[in-house]
Short mmCIF file of C-alpha atoms in Angstrom, two decimals:
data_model
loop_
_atom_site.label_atom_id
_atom_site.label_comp_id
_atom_site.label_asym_id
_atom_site.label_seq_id
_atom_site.Cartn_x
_atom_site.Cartn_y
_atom_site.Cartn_z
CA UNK C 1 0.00 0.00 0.00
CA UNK C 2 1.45 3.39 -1.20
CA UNK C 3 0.18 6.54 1.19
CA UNK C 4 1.04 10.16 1.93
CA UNK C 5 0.02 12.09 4.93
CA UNK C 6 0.75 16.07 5.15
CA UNK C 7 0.93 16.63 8.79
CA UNK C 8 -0.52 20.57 8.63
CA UNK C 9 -0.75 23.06 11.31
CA UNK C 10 -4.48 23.11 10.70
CA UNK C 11 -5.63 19.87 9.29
CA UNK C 12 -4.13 16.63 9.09
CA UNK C 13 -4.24 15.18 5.87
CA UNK C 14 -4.04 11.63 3.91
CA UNK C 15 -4.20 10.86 0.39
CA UNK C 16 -4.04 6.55 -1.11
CA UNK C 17 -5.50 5.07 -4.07
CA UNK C 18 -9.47 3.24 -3.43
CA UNK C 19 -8.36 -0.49 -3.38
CA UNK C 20 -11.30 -1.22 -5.38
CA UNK C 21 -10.94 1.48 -7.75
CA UNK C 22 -7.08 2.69 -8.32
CA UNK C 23 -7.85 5.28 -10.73
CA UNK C 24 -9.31 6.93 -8.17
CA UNK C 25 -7.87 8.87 -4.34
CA UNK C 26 -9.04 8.17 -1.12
CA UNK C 27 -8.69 11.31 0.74
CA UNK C 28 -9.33 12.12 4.69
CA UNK C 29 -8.73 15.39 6.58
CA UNK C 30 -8.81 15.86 10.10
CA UNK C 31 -8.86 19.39 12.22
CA UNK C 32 -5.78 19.71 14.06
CA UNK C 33 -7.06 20.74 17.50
CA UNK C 34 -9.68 19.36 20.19
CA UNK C 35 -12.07 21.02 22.17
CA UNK C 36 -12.44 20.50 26.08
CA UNK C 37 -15.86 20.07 27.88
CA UNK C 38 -16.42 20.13 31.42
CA UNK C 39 -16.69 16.66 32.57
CA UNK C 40 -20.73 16.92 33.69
CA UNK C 41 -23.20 14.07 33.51
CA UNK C 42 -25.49 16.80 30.58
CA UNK C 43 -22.19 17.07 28.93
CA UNK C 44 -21.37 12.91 28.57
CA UNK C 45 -25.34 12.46 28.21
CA UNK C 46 -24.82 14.96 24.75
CA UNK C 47 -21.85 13.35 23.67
CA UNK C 48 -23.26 9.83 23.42
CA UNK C 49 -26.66 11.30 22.34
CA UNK C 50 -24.93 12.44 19.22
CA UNK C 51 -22.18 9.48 18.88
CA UNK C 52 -19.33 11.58 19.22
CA UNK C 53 -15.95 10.29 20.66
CA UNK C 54 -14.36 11.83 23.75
CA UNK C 55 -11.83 10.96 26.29
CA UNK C 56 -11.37 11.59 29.92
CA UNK C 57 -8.89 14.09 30.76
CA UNK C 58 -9.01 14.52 34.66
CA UNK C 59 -12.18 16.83 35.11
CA UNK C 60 -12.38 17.20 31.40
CA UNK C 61 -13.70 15.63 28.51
CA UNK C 62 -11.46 15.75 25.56
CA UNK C 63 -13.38 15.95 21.91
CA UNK C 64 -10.25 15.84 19.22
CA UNK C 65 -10.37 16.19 15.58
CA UNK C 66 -13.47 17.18 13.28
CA UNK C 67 -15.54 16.23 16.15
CA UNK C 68 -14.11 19.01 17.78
CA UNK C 69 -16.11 21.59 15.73
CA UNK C 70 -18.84 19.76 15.94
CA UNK C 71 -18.86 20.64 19.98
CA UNK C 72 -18.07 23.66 19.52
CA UNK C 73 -21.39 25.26 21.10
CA UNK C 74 -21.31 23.33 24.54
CA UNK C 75 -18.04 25.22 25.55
CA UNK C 76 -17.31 28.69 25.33
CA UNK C 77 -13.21 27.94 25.57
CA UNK C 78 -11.88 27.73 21.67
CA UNK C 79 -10.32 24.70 20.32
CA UNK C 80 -6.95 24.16 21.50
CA UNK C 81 -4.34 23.56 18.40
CA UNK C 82 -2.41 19.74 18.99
CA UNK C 83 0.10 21.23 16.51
CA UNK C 84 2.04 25.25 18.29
CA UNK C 85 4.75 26.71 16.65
CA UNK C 86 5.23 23.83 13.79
CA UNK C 87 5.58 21.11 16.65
CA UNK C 88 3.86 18.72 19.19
CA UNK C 89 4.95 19.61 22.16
CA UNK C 90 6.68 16.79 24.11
CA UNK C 91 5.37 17.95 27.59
CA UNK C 92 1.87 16.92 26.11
CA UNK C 93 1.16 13.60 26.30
CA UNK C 94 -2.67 14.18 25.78
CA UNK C 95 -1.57 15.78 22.47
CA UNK C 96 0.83 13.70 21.54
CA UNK C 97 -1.77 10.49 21.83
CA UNK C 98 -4.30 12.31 19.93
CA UNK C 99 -2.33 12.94 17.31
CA UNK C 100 -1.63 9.29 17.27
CA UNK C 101 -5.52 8.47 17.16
CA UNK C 102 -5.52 10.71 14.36
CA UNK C 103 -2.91 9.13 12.32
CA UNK C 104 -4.25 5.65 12.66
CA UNK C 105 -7.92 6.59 11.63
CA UNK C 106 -6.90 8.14 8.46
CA UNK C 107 -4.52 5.62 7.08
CA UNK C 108 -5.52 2.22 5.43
CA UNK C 109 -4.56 -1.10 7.24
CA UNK C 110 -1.10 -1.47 4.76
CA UNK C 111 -1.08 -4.56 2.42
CA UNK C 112 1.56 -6.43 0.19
CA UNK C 113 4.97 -6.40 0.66
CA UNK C 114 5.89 -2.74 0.19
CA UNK C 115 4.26 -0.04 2.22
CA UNK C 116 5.33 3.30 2.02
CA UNK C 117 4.09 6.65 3.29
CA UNK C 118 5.59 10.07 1.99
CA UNK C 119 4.86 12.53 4.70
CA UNK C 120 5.40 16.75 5.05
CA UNK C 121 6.40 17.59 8.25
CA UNK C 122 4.82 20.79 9.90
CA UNK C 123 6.09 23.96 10.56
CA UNK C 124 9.81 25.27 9.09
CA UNK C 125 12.59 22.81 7.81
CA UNK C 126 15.26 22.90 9.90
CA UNK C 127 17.73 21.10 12.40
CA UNK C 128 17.03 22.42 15.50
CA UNK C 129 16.22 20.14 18.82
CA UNK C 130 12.62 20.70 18.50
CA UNK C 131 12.66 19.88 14.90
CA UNK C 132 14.60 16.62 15.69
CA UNK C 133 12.47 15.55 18.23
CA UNK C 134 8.97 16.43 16.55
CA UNK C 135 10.39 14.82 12.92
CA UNK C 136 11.49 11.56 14.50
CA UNK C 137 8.05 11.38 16.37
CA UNK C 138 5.68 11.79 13.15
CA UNK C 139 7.95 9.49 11.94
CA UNK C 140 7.53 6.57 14.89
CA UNK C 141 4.08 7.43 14.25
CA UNK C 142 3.94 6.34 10.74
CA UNK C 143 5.99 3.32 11.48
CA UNK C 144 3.34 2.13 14.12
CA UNK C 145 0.64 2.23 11.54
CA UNK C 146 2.93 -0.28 9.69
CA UNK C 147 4.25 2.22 6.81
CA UNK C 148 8.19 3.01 6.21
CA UNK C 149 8.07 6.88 6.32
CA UNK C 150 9.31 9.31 3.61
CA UNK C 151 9.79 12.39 3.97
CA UNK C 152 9.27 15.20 1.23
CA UNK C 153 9.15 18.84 1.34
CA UNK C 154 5.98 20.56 0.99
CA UNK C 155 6.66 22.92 -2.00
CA UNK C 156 8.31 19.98 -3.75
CA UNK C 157 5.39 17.78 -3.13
CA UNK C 158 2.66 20.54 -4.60
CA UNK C 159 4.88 20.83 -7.82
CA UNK C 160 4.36 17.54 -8.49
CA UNK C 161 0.63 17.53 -8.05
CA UNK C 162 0.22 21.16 -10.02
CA UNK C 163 2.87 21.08 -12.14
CA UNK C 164 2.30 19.11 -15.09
CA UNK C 165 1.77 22.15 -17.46
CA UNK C 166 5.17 23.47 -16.80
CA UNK C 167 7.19 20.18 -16.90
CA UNK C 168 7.06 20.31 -13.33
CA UNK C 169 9.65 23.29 -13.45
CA UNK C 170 9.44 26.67 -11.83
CA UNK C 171 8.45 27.92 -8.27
CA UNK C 172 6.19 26.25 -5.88
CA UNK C 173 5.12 28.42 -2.77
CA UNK C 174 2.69 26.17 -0.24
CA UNK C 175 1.76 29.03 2.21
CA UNK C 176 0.18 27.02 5.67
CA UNK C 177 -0.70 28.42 8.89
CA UNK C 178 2.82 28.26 10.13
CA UNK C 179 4.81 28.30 7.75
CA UNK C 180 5.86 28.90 4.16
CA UNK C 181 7.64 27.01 1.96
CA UNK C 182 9.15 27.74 -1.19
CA UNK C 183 10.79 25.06 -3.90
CA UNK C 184 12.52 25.97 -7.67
CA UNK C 185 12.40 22.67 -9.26
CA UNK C 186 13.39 22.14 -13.14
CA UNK C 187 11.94 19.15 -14.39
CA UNK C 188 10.63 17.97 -11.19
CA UNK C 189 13.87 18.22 -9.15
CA UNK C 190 14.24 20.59 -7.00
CA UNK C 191 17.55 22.95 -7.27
CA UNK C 192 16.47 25.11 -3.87
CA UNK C 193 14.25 25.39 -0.70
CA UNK C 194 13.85 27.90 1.98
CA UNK C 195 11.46 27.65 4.64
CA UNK C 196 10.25 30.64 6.30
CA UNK C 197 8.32 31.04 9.76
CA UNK C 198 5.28 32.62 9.06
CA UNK C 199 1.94 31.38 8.06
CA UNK C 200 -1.69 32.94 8.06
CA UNK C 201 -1.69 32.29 11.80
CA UNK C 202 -0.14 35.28 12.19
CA UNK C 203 -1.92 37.63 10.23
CA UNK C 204 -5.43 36.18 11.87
CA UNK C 205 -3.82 36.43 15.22
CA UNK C 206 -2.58 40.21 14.42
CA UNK C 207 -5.98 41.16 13.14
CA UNK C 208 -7.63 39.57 16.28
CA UNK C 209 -5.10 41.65 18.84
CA UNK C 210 -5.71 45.23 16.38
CA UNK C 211 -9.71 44.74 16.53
CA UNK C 212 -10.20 42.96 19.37
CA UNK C 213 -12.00 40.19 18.06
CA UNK C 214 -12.16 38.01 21.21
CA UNK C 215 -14.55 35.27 22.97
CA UNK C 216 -14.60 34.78 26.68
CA UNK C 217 -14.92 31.66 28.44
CA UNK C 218 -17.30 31.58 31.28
CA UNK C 219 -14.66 32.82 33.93
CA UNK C 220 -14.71 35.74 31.81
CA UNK C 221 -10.59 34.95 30.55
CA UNK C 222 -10.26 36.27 27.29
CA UNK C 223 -9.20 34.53 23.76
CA UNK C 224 -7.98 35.45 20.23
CA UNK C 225 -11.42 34.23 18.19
CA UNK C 226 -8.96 33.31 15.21
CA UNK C 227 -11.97 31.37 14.00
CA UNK C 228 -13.91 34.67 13.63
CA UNK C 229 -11.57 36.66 11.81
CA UNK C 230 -10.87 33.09 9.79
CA UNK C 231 -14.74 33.09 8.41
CA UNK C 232 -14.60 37.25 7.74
CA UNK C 233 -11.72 36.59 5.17
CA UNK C 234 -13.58 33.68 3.66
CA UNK C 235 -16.36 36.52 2.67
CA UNK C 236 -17.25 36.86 -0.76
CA UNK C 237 -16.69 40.94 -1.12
CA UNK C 238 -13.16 40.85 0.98
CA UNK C 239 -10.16 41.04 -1.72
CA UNK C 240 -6.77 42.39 -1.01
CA UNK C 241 -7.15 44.22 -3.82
CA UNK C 242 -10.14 45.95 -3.12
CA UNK C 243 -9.42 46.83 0.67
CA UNK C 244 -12.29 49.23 1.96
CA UNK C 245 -12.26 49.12 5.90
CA UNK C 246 -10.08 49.38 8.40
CA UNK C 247 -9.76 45.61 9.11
CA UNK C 248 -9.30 44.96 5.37
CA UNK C 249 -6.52 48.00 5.11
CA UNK C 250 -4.80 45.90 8.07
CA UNK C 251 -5.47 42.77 6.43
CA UNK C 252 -3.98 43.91 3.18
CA UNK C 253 -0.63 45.31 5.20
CA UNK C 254 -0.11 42.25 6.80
CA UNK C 255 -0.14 40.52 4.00
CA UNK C 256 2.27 42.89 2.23
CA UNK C 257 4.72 42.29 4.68
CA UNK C 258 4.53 38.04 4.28
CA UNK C 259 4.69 38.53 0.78
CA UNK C 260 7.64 40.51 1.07
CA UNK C 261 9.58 37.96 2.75
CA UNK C 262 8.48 35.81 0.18
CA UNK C 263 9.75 37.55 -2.36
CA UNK C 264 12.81 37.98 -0.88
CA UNK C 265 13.15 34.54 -0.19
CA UNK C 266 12.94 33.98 -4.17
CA UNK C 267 15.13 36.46 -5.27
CA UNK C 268 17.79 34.55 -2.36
CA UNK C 269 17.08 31.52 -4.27
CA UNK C 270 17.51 32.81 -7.88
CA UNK C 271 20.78 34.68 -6.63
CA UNK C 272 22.14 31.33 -5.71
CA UNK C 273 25.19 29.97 -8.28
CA UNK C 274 23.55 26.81 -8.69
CA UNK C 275 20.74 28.09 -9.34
CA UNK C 276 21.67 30.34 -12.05
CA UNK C 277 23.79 27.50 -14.12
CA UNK C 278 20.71 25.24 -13.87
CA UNK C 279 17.85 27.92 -14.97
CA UNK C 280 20.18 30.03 -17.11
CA UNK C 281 18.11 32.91 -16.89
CA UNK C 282 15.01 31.54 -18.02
CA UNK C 283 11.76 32.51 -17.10
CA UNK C 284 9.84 30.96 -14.24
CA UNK C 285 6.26 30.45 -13.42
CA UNK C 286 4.85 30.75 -9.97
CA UNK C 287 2.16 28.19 -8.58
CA UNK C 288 0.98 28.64 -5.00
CA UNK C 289 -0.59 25.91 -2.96
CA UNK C 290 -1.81 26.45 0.66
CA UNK C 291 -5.35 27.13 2.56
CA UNK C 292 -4.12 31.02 3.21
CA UNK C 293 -3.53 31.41 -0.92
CA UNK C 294 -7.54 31.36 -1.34
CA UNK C 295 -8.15 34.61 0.26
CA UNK C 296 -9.07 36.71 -3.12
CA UNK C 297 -6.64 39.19 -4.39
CA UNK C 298 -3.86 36.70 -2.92
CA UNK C 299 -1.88 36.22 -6.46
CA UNK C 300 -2.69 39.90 -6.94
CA UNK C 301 -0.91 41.22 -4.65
CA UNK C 302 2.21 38.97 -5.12
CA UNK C 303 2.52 40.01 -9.00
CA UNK C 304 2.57 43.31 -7.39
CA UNK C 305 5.25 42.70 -4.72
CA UNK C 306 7.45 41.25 -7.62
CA UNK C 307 7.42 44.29 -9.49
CA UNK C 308 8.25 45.91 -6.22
CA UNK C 309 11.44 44.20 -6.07
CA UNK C 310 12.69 43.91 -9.65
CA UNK C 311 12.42 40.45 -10.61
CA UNK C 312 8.92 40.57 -12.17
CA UNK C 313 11.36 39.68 -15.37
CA UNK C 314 11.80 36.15 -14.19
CA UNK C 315 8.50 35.08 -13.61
CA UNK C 316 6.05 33.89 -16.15
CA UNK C 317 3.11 33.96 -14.49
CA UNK C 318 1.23 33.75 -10.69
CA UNK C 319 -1.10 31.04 -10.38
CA UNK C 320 -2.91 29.03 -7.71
CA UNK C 321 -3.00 25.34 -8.01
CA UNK C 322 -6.51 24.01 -8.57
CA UNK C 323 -7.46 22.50 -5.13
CA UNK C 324 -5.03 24.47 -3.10
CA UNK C 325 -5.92 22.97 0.28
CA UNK C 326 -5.03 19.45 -1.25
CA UNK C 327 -2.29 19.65 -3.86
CA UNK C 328 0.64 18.92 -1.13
CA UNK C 329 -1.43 15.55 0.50
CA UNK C 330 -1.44 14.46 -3.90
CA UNK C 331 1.80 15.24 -4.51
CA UNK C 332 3.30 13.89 -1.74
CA UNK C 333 1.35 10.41 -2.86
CA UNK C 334 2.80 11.32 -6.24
CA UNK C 335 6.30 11.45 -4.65
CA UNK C 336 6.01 7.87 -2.81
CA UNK C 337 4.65 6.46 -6.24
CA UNK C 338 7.31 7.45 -7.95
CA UNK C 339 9.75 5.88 -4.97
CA UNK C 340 7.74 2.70 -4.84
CA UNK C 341 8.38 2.52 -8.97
CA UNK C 342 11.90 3.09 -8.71
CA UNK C 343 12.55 0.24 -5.93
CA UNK C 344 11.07 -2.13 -8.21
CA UNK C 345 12.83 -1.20 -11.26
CA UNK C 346 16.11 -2.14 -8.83
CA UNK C 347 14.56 -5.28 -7.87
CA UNK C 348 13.83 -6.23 -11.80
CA UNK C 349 17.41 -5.17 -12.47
CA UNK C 350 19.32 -7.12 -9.72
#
């Protein structure tokens, strides 16, 4: 059994092919979060009423997943994330399990003699403790469902989903909630990455702070409501391009200033000397991937920020990959594929 799992900020996400049909994917999503309920005899009598899942968490009950949203209404506390900062944190073992219960309802039982899972890791690339630690525990995770893990970056892994009209070569920028992630691949292999640390997390959570879009529990402690200003951008009249109120002028500065570092990022890249024998100066297109590239006026705005720094000459176009939210979890199937084929093209040849 060949599977991929993208291991978001927001959603956790798997992709294999229906055993019974291959020529068509199997795809699950789960939220990234869980919701606690006061452990009450109404509370576990609602629960049960409505055949939802929860777990006993000292004097809480713990409702994890897409469930979560679905309890949404019995508890005035918002959904707490499993996922902070691009890791699980290891003082968490409540987390940490979830996320395990998560992994193992999404993925098939494997089957046959080669079982492979291509996974994205969450949050930025790099090699720092935390990292380490939360890399090698996806990882275990994976192996426990009975899959040998692969890992592929997420940029990389949306070029190959979105990417066939270029000859999988140009730039692929997968902007999460974390993190954004940035790959120039010529004929899909990838010559450069940078990861940055910023996501649309931050721009909800700066728009909450600046407007004071809050919720308050029933102790009256108050909360970012980043689900709030997460529906208002979702609006059919907001565009970056068309900013009329004060939360939209904030929204569209914000913005600006991620886009910024993402355009810096690529001209980094394109400045590299490896880069520049490989691409030889041609002309790249740009696909974006990501739940934060839907918000309309998103492409927009980056065609502008290219011209703003000078290297609107390299780039062919700005587009968004059909399916956005999914084009890492196919590619990242795409990638293990593609492994899978090569291992038994060794076997044939040995």
């Amino acid at each position: 059994m060949i599977t991929a799992i993208d291991f978001g900020c927001s959603r956790i996400r798997s992709a294999f092919r229906n055993p019974e049909h291959p020529e068509r994917l199997s795809l699950f999503a789960e939220r990234c979060e869980y919701a606690l309920l006061r452990n009450t005899e109404p509370h576990r009598r609602t629960l049960e009423e409505r055949q939802i899942s929860y777990a006993v968490c000292e004097d809480s009950l713990a409702v994890v997943g897409n469930q979560a949203e679905q309890v949404r209404w019995l508890s005035r506390l918002p959904c707490t994330p499993l996922i902070c900062d691009g890791v699980i944190p290891a003082d968490d073992p409540p987390a940490r399990q979830m996320v395990h219960l998560l992994v193992q309802a999404i993925l098939p039982e494997p089957s046959g003699s080669l079982n492979l899972c291509a996974i994205t890791l969450p949050g930025t690339a790099d090699e720092t403790p935390y990292a380490i630690r939360n890399r090698e525990f996806l990882c275990r995770l994976v192996q426990m469902a009975g899959y040998e893990p692969l890992i592929v970056n997420p940029a990389e892994a949306a070029n190959l989903a979105a990417g066939s009209s270029t000859a999988f070569s140009g730039i692929s920028i997968v902007m999460g909630a974390e993190s954004t992630e940035i790959c120039i691949s010529r004929l899909g292999r990838a010559l450069g990455t940078l990861s940055l640390d910023v996501g649309s997390n931050w721009i909800d959570s700066e728009i909450s702070r600046q407007f004071r879009v809050h919720s308050w529990d029933e102790d009256g402690a108050c909360y970012l409501d980043l689900e709030n200003v997460r529906a208002w951008k979702q609006r059919s009249e907001i565009n970056l391009r068309h900013a009329m109120g004060e939360r939209e002028r904030m929204m569209l500065k914000l913005y600006t200033v991620v886009l910024d570092r993402v355009t810096r990022a690529i001209v980094q890249l394109l400045s590299a000397e490896s880069l520049r024998g490989s691409l030889q100066n041609q002309r790249l297109g740009i696909m974006l991937s990501g739940g934060a590239v839907k918000t309309a006026g998103f492409a927009s705005l980056l065609t502008e920020r290219l011209i703003e720094h000078q290297i609107a000459d390299r780039i062919l176009a700005v587009r968004i990959a059909p399916d956005p939210d999914i084009a890492v979890v196919r590619g990242a199937l795409i990638f293990a594929e593609l492994e899978a084929r090569s291992r038994a093209g060794e076997s044939v040849a040995a």
